[in-house]
Tab-separated table of C-alpha atoms in Angstrom:
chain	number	residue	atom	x	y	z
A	1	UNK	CA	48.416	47.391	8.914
A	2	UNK	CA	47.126	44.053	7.201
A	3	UNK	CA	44.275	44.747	4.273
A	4	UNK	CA	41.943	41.464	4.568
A	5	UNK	CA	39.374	40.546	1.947
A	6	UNK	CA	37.109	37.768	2.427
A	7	UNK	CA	35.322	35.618	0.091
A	8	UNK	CA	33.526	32.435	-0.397
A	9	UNK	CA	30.530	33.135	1.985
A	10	UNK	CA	26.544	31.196	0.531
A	11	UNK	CA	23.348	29.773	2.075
A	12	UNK	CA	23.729	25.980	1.806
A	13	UNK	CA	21.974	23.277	3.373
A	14	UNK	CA	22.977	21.362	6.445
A	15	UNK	CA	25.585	19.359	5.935
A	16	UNK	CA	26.766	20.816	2.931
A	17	UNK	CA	30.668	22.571	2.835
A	18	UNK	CA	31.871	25.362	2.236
A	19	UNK	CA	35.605	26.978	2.042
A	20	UNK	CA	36.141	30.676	2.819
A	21	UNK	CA	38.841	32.543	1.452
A	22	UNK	CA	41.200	35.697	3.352
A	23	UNK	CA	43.537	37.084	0.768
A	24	UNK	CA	45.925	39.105	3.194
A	25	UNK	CA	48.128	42.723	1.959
A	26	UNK	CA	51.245	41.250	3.591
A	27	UNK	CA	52.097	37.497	4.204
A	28	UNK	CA	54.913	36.642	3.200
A	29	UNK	CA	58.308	37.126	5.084
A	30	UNK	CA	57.230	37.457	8.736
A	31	UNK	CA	55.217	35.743	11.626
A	32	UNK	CA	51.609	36.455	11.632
A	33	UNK	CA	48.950	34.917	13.228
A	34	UNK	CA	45.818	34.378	11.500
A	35	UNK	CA	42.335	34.201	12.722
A	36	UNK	CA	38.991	33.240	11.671
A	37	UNK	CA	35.787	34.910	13.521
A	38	UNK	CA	32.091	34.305	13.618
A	39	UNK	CA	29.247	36.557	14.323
A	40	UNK	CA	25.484	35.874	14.184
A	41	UNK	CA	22.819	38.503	14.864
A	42	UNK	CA	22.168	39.114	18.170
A	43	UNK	CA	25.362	37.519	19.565
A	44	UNK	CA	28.882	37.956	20.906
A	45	UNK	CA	31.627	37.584	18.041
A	46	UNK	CA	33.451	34.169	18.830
A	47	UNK	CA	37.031	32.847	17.698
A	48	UNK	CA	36.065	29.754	15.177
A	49	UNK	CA	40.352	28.661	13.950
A	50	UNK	CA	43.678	30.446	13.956
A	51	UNK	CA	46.940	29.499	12.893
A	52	UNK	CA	50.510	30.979	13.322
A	53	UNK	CA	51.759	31.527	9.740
A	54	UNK	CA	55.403	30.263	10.020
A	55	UNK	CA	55.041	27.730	12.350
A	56	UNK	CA	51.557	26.468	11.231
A	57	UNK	CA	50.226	25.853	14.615
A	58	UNK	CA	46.485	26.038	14.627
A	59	UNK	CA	43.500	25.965	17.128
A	60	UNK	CA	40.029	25.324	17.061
A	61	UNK	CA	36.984	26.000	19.494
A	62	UNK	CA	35.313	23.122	20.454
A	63	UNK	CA	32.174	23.806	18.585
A	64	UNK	CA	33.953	23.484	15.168
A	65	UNK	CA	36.721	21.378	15.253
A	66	UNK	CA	36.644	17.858	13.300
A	67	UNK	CA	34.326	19.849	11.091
A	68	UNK	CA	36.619	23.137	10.161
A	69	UNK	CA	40.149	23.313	8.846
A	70	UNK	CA	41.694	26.293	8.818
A	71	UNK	CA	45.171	26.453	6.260
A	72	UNK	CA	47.468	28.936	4.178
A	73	UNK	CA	48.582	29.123	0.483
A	74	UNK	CA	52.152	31.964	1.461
A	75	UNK	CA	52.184	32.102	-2.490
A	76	UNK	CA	48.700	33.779	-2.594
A	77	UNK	CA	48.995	35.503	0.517
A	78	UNK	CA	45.553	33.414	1.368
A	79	UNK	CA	43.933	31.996	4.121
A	80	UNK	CA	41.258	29.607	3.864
A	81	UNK	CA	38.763	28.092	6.373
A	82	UNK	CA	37.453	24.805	4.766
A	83	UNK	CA	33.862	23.608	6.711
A	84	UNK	CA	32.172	20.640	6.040
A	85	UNK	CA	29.026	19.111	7.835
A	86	UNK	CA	27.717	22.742	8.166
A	87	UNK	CA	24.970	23.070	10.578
A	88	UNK	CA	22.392	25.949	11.085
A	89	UNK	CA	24.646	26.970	14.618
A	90	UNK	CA	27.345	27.860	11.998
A	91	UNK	CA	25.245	30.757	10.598
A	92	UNK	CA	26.991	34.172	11.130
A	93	UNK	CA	29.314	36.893	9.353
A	94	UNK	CA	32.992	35.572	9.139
A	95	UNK	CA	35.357	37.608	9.511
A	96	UNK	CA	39.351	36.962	8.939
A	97	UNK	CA	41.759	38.980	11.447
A	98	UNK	CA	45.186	39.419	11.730
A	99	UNK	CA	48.409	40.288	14.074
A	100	UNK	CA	51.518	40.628	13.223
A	101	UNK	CA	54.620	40.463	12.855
A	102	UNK	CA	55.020	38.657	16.742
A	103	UNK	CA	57.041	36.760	17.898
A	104	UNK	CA	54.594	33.359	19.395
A	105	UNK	CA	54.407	30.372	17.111
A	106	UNK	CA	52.271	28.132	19.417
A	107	UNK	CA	48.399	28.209	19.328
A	108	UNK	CA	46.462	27.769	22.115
A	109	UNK	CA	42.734	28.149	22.810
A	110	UNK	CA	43.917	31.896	24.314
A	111	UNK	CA	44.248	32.800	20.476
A	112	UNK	CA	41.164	32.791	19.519
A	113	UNK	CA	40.602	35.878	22.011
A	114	UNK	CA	39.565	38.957	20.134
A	115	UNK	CA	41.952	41.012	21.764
A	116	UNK	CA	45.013	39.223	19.938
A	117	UNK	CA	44.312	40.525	16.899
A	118	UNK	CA	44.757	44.131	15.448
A	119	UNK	CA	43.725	43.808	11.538
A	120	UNK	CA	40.037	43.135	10.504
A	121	UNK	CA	38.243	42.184	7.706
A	122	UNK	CA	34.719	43.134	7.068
A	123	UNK	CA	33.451	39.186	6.417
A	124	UNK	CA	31.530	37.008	4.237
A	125	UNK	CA	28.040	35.560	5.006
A	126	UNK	CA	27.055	31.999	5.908
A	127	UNK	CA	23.649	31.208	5.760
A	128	UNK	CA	22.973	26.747	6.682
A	129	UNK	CA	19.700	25.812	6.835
A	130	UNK	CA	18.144	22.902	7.567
């Protein structure tokens, strides 16, 4: 099982950034893929970026993407989601999840399905307001 710690959460102002930070237990060695979650009160949790970690292949919902960038540092066993242009829509608990080792390397919007993942993290805040 992964251990994920997440960091990096704030209140900002709309179209301020922000980068969040997942520092993973394992990393290194294997195939994982690599998620990044949302969840604001009162609403479904929803896929935001994932990436496969050997590969590299990532995917975005629609809702984020030209805005987000999700990326790895293997020698800190760290995944970061950088956001820019923040909006208030982007307020919510983030949440980093895992699966791994496995054997897919390509991305697809299927990924960002809760079900693909096995190891959570408890999340940082985001708070945008305008």
């Amino acid at each position: 099982q992964v251990q994920l710690v997440e960091s990096g959460g704030g209140s900002v102002q709309a179209g301020e950034s922000l980068t969040l930070s997942c520092v993973a237990s394992e990393y290194t060695g294997s195939n994982y893929l690599m998620g990044w979650f949302r969840q604001a009160p009162g609403k479904e949790r929803e896929g935001v970026a994932a990436m496969y970690t050997t590969s590299g292949s990532t995917v975005y919902a629609a809702s984020v993407k030209g805005r987000f960038t999700i990326s790895q540092d293997t020698s800190k066993n760290t995944l970061y989601l950088q956001m820019n242009n923040l909006q208030p829509d982007d307020t919510g608990n983030y949440i980093c999840a895992a699966d791994g080792p496995i054997r897919s390397t390509l991305a697809t919007m299927t990924t960002l399905l809760e079900g693909n993942y096995n190891d959570w993290g408890r999340g940082t805040q985001v708070t945008v307001s305008t």
